[in-house]
């Protein structure tokens, strides 16, 4: 086979992905080409402008990845990495892929940890999944001590891989309902992105519906079963004035504020994400 240009191959891949309903087909095509060629996306774009060619072996490898992406396998499963704030996390089957909107939720916890008066403020991430939020806290507030809890053995394995080098982060495999009892009353911030999808609300996106683990998605009939447990556990963990941060679905803010108020939390408040959809609720421990 004669060498073809990278531009032609990426364009053809993007057209196939568009036909399969992939939301950002050109972005994904460039990222997959970069994965095959071991290049960043900007380097792929520069190579396209230069008119670089691509060899048969790389064309074959890219085609195999495009086939999987056409079947709506998550891009992050194909490349093995997911960006989160300044981090690059290892992800794959069995763990929830961190989303860009969670980066803004994490900011509430990072700010609170940064402003805590303690020399070593304590942050806790419950339902840590890949470890994204916990690792962001640990690396962006290096004088903090961060504890992360994950129940799923599969997700815990990914979190262990991602957090292995963070000396100020402790990862625990267990149930958020009864983990970290030794920290009760000492924590400055508790954050969680818990399972919050109602059991009968099937996600629209195939990447979520078919590939994200059910344990990370579904939270009972109204989606708030884990949030109820989280509210009680965080109340015990936090010190007076400590901050609770919960990520949730765009229609759940009012119900979560009511739940937290009835549990005795102060100043429950819901915050929008960058798309102006309600995304997180915060509250203070009395």
Tab-separated table of C-alpha atoms in Angstrom:
chain	number	residue	atom	x	y	z
A	1	UNK	CA	0.000	0.000	0.000
A	2	UNK	CA	1.312	3.440	-0.886
A	3	UNK	CA	1.745	5.914	1.941
A	4	UNK	CA	-1.216	8.244	2.447
A	5	UNK	CA	-1.372	11.578	4.190
A	6	UNK	CA	-2.270	11.791	7.837
A	7	UNK	CA	-4.780	14.475	6.875
A	8	UNK	CA	-6.695	12.073	4.628
A	9	UNK	CA	-6.720	9.300	7.224
A	10	UNK	CA	-7.876	11.581	10.043
A	11	UNK	CA	-10.550	13.138	7.832
A	12	UNK	CA	-11.884	9.692	6.885
A	13	UNK	CA	-11.860	8.598	10.538
A	14	UNK	CA	-13.762	11.730	11.545
A	15	UNK	CA	-16.385	11.093	8.876
A	16	UNK	CA	-16.906	7.533	10.144
A	17	UNK	CA	-17.212	8.727	13.738
A	18	UNK	CA	-19.665	11.455	12.743
A	19	UNK	CA	-21.822	8.874	10.970
A	20	UNK	CA	-21.783	6.785	14.167
A	21	UNK	CA	-23.101	9.759	16.167
A	22	UNK	CA	-19.910	10.474	18.119
A	23	UNK	CA	-20.287	14.019	19.540
A	24	UNK	CA	-16.848	15.451	18.630
A	25	UNK	CA	-15.697	13.293	15.723
A	26	UNK	CA	-12.734	15.378	14.533
A	27	UNK	CA	-11.380	15.813	18.061
A	28	UNK	CA	-11.627	12.064	18.668
A	29	UNK	CA	-10.048	11.227	15.315
A	30	UNK	CA	-7.093	13.518	16.053
A	31	UNK	CA	-6.680	12.117	19.571
A	32	UNK	CA	-6.806	8.524	18.332
A	33	UNK	CA	-4.248	9.322	15.628
A	34	UNK	CA	-2.104	10.913	18.292
A	35	UNK	CA	-2.408	7.801	20.453
A	36	UNK	CA	-1.228	5.629	17.577
A	37	UNK	CA	1.601	7.987	16.636
A	38	UNK	CA	2.496	8.867	20.270
A	39	UNK	CA	1.807	12.538	19.580
A	40	UNK	CA	-0.216	15.166	21.393
A	41	UNK	CA	-3.249	16.553	19.602
A	42	UNK	CA	-1.448	19.811	18.706
A	43	UNK	CA	1.402	17.791	17.196
A	44	UNK	CA	-1.105	15.811	15.111
A	45	UNK	CA	-2.616	19.056	13.837
A	46	UNK	CA	0.840	20.376	12.949
A	47	UNK	CA	1.671	17.133	11.138
A	48	UNK	CA	-1.564	17.456	9.129
A	49	UNK	CA	-0.677	21.010	8.121
A	50	UNK	CA	2.813	19.871	7.055
A	51	UNK	CA	1.321	17.137	4.886
A	52	UNK	CA	2.986	14.282	6.810
A	53	UNK	CA	2.260	10.751	5.626
A	54	UNK	CA	1.242	7.754	7.714
A	55	UNK	CA	2.456	4.182	7.224
A	56	UNK	CA	0.336	1.084	6.692
A	57	UNK	CA	0.906	-0.292	10.188
A	58	UNK	CA	-0.324	2.903	11.809
A	59	UNK	CA	-3.309	3.082	9.442
A	60	UNK	CA	-4.299	-0.447	10.507
A	61	UNK	CA	-3.901	0.384	14.192
A	62	UNK	CA	-5.962	3.553	13.836
A	63	UNK	CA	-8.680	1.714	11.921
A	64	UNK	CA	-9.035	-0.818	14.754
A	65	UNK	CA	-9.488	2.002	17.263
A	66	UNK	CA	-12.011	3.799	15.057
A	67	UNK	CA	-14.078	0.608	14.804
A	68	UNK	CA	-14.258	0.458	18.595
A	69	UNK	CA	-15.092	4.159	18.876
A	70	UNK	CA	-17.834	3.727	16.240
A	71	UNK	CA	-19.346	1.211	18.679
A	72	UNK	CA	-19.264	4.097	21.224
A	73	UNK	CA	-16.571	2.592	23.419
A	74	UNK	CA	-15.317	5.619	25.406
A	75	UNK	CA	-12.370	7.437	23.906
A	76	UNK	CA	-10.632	7.255	27.296
A	77	UNK	CA	-10.850	3.451	27.287
A	78	UNK	CA	-9.135	3.398	23.903
A	79	UNK	CA	-6.303	5.739	24.887
A	80	UNK	CA	-6.142	4.500	28.484
A	81	UNK	CA	-6.044	8.022	29.920
A	82	UNK	CA	-8.441	10.753	30.986
A	83	UNK	CA	-7.433	14.370	31.668
A	84	UNK	CA	-8.615	15.918	34.928
A	85	UNK	CA	-7.489	19.430	35.860
A	86	UNK	CA	-3.665	19.219	35.682
A	87	UNK	CA	-3.669	15.413	35.933
A	88	UNK	CA	-3.625	12.562	33.436
A	89	UNK	CA	-5.380	9.560	34.965
A	90	UNK	CA	-5.258	5.922	33.965
A	91	UNK	CA	-8.772	4.640	33.260
A	92	UNK	CA	-10.424	1.649	31.632
A	93	UNK	CA	-13.215	-0.913	32.089
A	94	UNK	CA	-14.562	-1.031	35.629
A	95	UNK	CA	-14.077	2.606	36.589
A	96	UNK	CA	-16.149	5.732	36.001
A	97	UNK	CA	-14.399	8.055	33.547
A	98	UNK	CA	-13.931	11.500	35.162
A	99	UNK	CA	-15.842	14.300	33.445
A	100	UNK	CA	-14.814	17.901	32.783
A	101	UNK	CA	-17.733	19.240	34.835
A	102	UNK	CA	-16.345	17.527	37.938
A	103	UNK	CA	-13.228	19.701	37.662
A	104	UNK	CA	-15.286	22.710	38.764
A	105	UNK	CA	-16.895	20.723	41.595
A	106	UNK	CA	-13.454	19.770	42.892
A	107	UNK	CA	-12.557	23.464	43.072
A	108	UNK	CA	-14.904	23.972	46.045
A	109	UNK	CA	-13.011	21.359	48.049
A	110	UNK	CA	-9.592	22.578	46.923
A	111	UNK	CA	-10.404	26.158	47.898
A	112	UNK	CA	-11.717	25.097	51.312
A	113	UNK	CA	-8.638	22.949	51.975
A	114	UNK	CA	-6.330	25.769	50.886
A	115	UNK	CA	-8.048	28.219	53.231
A	116	UNK	CA	-8.272	25.893	56.240
A	117	UNK	CA	-6.225	27.245	59.177
A	118	UNK	CA	-4.714	23.879	60.132
A	119	UNK	CA	-1.073	23.178	59.244
A	120	UNK	CA	-2.210	19.849	57.721
A	121	UNK	CA	-5.918	20.152	56.858
A	122	UNK	CA	-7.708	16.892	56.143
A	123	UNK	CA	-9.785	16.284	53.005
A	124	UNK	CA	-11.906	13.199	52.352
A	125	UNK	CA	-13.175	11.982	48.958
A	126	UNK	CA	-15.948	9.388	49.266
A	127	UNK	CA	-16.750	7.238	46.183
A	128	UNK	CA	-13.380	8.222	44.719
A	129	UNK	CA	-13.608	6.082	41.563
A	130	UNK	CA	-10.418	6.690	39.579
A	131	UNK	CA	-9.055	8.845	42.407
A	132	UNK	CA	-9.444	12.021	40.340
A	133	UNK	CA	-10.821	14.392	42.986
A	134	UNK	CA	-8.650	13.019	45.796
A	135	UNK	CA	-5.486	13.293	43.720
A	136	UNK	CA	-6.368	16.830	42.636
A	137	UNK	CA	-6.777	17.831	46.291
A	138	UNK	CA	-3.563	16.109	47.355
A	139	UNK	CA	-1.444	17.624	44.589
A	140	UNK	CA	-2.957	21.109	44.527
A	141	UNK	CA	-2.928	21.469	48.325
A	142	UNK	CA	0.336	19.676	49.093
A	143	UNK	CA	0.296	20.513	52.815
A	144	UNK	CA	-3.043	18.680	53.210
A	145	UNK	CA	-3.693	15.070	54.135
A	146	UNK	CA	-6.235	13.425	51.849
A	147	UNK	CA	-8.165	10.192	52.376
A	148	UNK	CA	-10.108	8.480	49.591
A	149	UNK	CA	-12.655	5.657	49.885
A	150	UNK	CA	-13.870	3.350	47.101
A	151	UNK	CA	-16.063	0.263	47.446
A	152	UNK	CA	-15.682	-1.326	43.998
A	153	UNK	CA	-12.627	-3.627	43.735
A	154	UNK	CA	-12.263	-2.764	40.033
A	155	UNK	CA	-12.388	0.998	40.565
A	156	UNK	CA	-10.144	0.719	43.644
A	157	UNK	CA	-7.468	-0.914	41.485
A	158	UNK	CA	-7.495	2.060	39.082
A	159	UNK	CA	-7.435	4.526	41.982
A	160	UNK	CA	-4.483	2.692	43.549
A	161	UNK	CA	-2.582	2.986	40.290
A	162	UNK	CA	-3.354	6.691	39.949
A	163	UNK	CA	-2.582	7.690	43.525
A	164	UNK	CA	0.452	5.486	44.183
A	165	UNK	CA	2.943	8.371	44.092
A	166	UNK	CA	0.959	10.800	46.270
A	167	UNK	CA	2.600	10.611	49.692
A	168	UNK	CA	-0.089	12.724	51.377
A	169	UNK	CA	-2.964	10.550	50.088
A	170	UNK	CA	-4.350	7.411	51.757
A	171	UNK	CA	-6.649	5.138	49.729
A	172	UNK	CA	-9.094	2.810	51.488
A	173	UNK	CA	-11.227	0.082	49.947
A	174	UNK	CA	-14.491	0.057	51.839
A	175	UNK	CA	-18.031	1.335	52.270
A	176	UNK	CA	-18.383	5.075	52.821
A	177	UNK	CA	-21.017	4.311	55.498
A	178	UNK	CA	-18.450	3.056	57.999
A	179	UNK	CA	-14.976	3.989	56.726
A	180	UNK	CA	-12.428	6.338	58.328
A	181	UNK	CA	-13.970	6.320	61.801
A	182	UNK	CA	-10.603	7.356	63.212
A	183	UNK	CA	-11.026	10.742	61.473
A	184	UNK	CA	-14.418	11.626	62.985
A	185	UNK	CA	-14.595	15.277	63.996
A	186	UNK	CA	-11.252	16.254	62.432
A	187	UNK	CA	-11.959	16.705	58.700
A	188	UNK	CA	-12.063	20.119	56.993
A	189	UNK	CA	-13.687	19.022	53.704
A	190	UNK	CA	-15.722	16.018	52.574
A	191	UNK	CA	-16.414	15.774	48.845
A	192	UNK	CA	-18.198	13.100	46.851
A	193	UNK	CA	-19.356	12.405	43.322
A	194	UNK	CA	-21.681	9.569	44.364
A	195	UNK	CA	-23.928	7.392	42.204
A	196	UNK	CA	-26.967	9.640	41.704
A	197	UNK	CA	-28.833	8.418	38.605
A	198	UNK	CA	-32.345	7.139	39.482
A	199	UNK	CA	-32.629	3.426	38.802
A	200	UNK	CA	-35.165	3.866	35.982
A	201	UNK	CA	-33.398	6.832	34.316
A	202	UNK	CA	-31.288	5.131	31.665
A	203	UNK	CA	-28.479	7.456	30.480
A	204	UNK	CA	-28.812	8.652	26.880
A	205	UNK	CA	-25.139	8.446	25.940
A	206	UNK	CA	-24.043	4.939	24.902
A	207	UNK	CA	-20.606	5.595	26.408
A	208	UNK	CA	-22.258	5.944	29.812
A	209	UNK	CA	-25.060	3.409	29.407
A	210	UNK	CA	-22.904	0.612	28.011
A	211	UNK	CA	-19.484	1.177	29.549
A	212	UNK	CA	-19.600	3.060	32.864
A	213	UNK	CA	-20.011	0.647	35.802
A	214	UNK	CA	-23.566	0.490	37.176
A	215	UNK	CA	-22.218	0.784	40.730
A	216	UNK	CA	-20.922	4.262	39.854
A	217	UNK	CA	-24.187	5.407	38.241
A	218	UNK	CA	-27.354	4.297	39.990
A	219	UNK	CA	-28.518	5.577	43.383
A	220	UNK	CA	-31.904	4.009	44.024
A	221	UNK	CA	-35.428	4.998	43.038
A	222	UNK	CA	-34.813	8.747	43.322
A	223	UNK	CA	-31.043	8.594	42.872
A	224	UNK	CA	-30.389	9.836	46.403
A	225	UNK	CA	-29.892	6.616	48.404
A	226	UNK	CA	-26.115	7.098	48.623
A	227	UNK	CA	-26.518	10.842	49.260
A	228	UNK	CA	-28.587	10.063	52.394
A	229	UNK	CA	-25.799	7.843	53.740
A	230	UNK	CA	-23.207	10.417	52.682
A	231	UNK	CA	-24.981	13.191	54.597
A	232	UNK	CA	-24.910	11.234	57.852
A	233	UNK	CA	-21.331	10.020	57.438
A	234	UNK	CA	-19.971	13.446	56.479
A	235	UNK	CA	-21.674	15.004	59.509
A	236	UNK	CA	-19.614	12.677	61.717
A	237	UNK	CA	-16.353	13.143	59.808
A	238	UNK	CA	-16.327	16.936	59.589
A	239	UNK	CA	-15.259	19.357	62.277
A	240	UNK	CA	-17.504	22.295	63.160
A	241	UNK	CA	-17.649	24.631	60.166
A	242	UNK	CA	-16.321	21.941	57.811
A	243	UNK	CA	-17.545	21.881	54.215
A	244	UNK	CA	-19.521	19.153	52.450
A	245	UNK	CA	-19.466	19.133	48.613
A	246	UNK	CA	-21.759	16.806	46.632
A	247	UNK	CA	-21.908	16.476	42.860
A	248	UNK	CA	-25.341	15.585	41.498
A	249	UNK	CA	-27.691	15.716	38.529
A	250	UNK	CA	-29.070	19.013	37.257
A	251	UNK	CA	-32.584	18.416	38.647
A	252	UNK	CA	-31.572	17.194	42.119
A	253	UNK	CA	-30.421	20.406	43.803
A	254	UNK	CA	-33.690	21.223	45.559
A	255	UNK	CA	-34.149	17.669	46.890
A	256	UNK	CA	-30.558	17.536	48.163
A	257	UNK	CA	-30.811	20.944	49.853
A	258	UNK	CA	-33.970	19.771	51.604
A	259	UNK	CA	-32.336	16.491	52.625
A	260	UNK	CA	-29.290	18.280	54.033
A	261	UNK	CA	-31.386	20.866	55.877
A	262	UNK	CA	-33.440	18.137	57.540
A	263	UNK	CA	-30.197	16.432	58.626
A	264	UNK	CA	-29.100	19.632	60.356
A	265	UNK	CA	-26.600	21.071	57.852
A	266	UNK	CA	-26.174	24.844	57.651
A	267	UNK	CA	-26.409	26.985	54.501
A	268	UNK	CA	-27.053	24.314	51.859
A	269	UNK	CA	-26.493	25.953	48.477
A	270	UNK	CA	-26.575	24.625	44.910
A	271	UNK	CA	-24.047	25.780	42.303
A	272	UNK	CA	-24.197	25.657	38.469
A	273	UNK	CA	-21.457	24.278	36.242
A	274	UNK	CA	-19.989	26.057	33.215
A	275	UNK	CA	-23.035	25.081	31.129
A	276	UNK	CA	-25.323	26.774	33.715
A	277	UNK	CA	-26.775	23.442	34.856
A	278	UNK	CA	-27.004	22.754	38.588
A	279	UNK	CA	-24.054	20.492	39.351
A	280	UNK	CA	-23.033	20.633	43.016
A	281	UNK	CA	-24.486	21.399	46.430
A	282	UNK	CA	-22.395	22.561	49.386
A	283	UNK	CA	-23.257	22.796	53.077
A	284	UNK	CA	-21.506	23.579	56.369
A	285	UNK	CA	-21.380	21.389	59.430
A	286	UNK	CA	-22.960	23.198	62.388
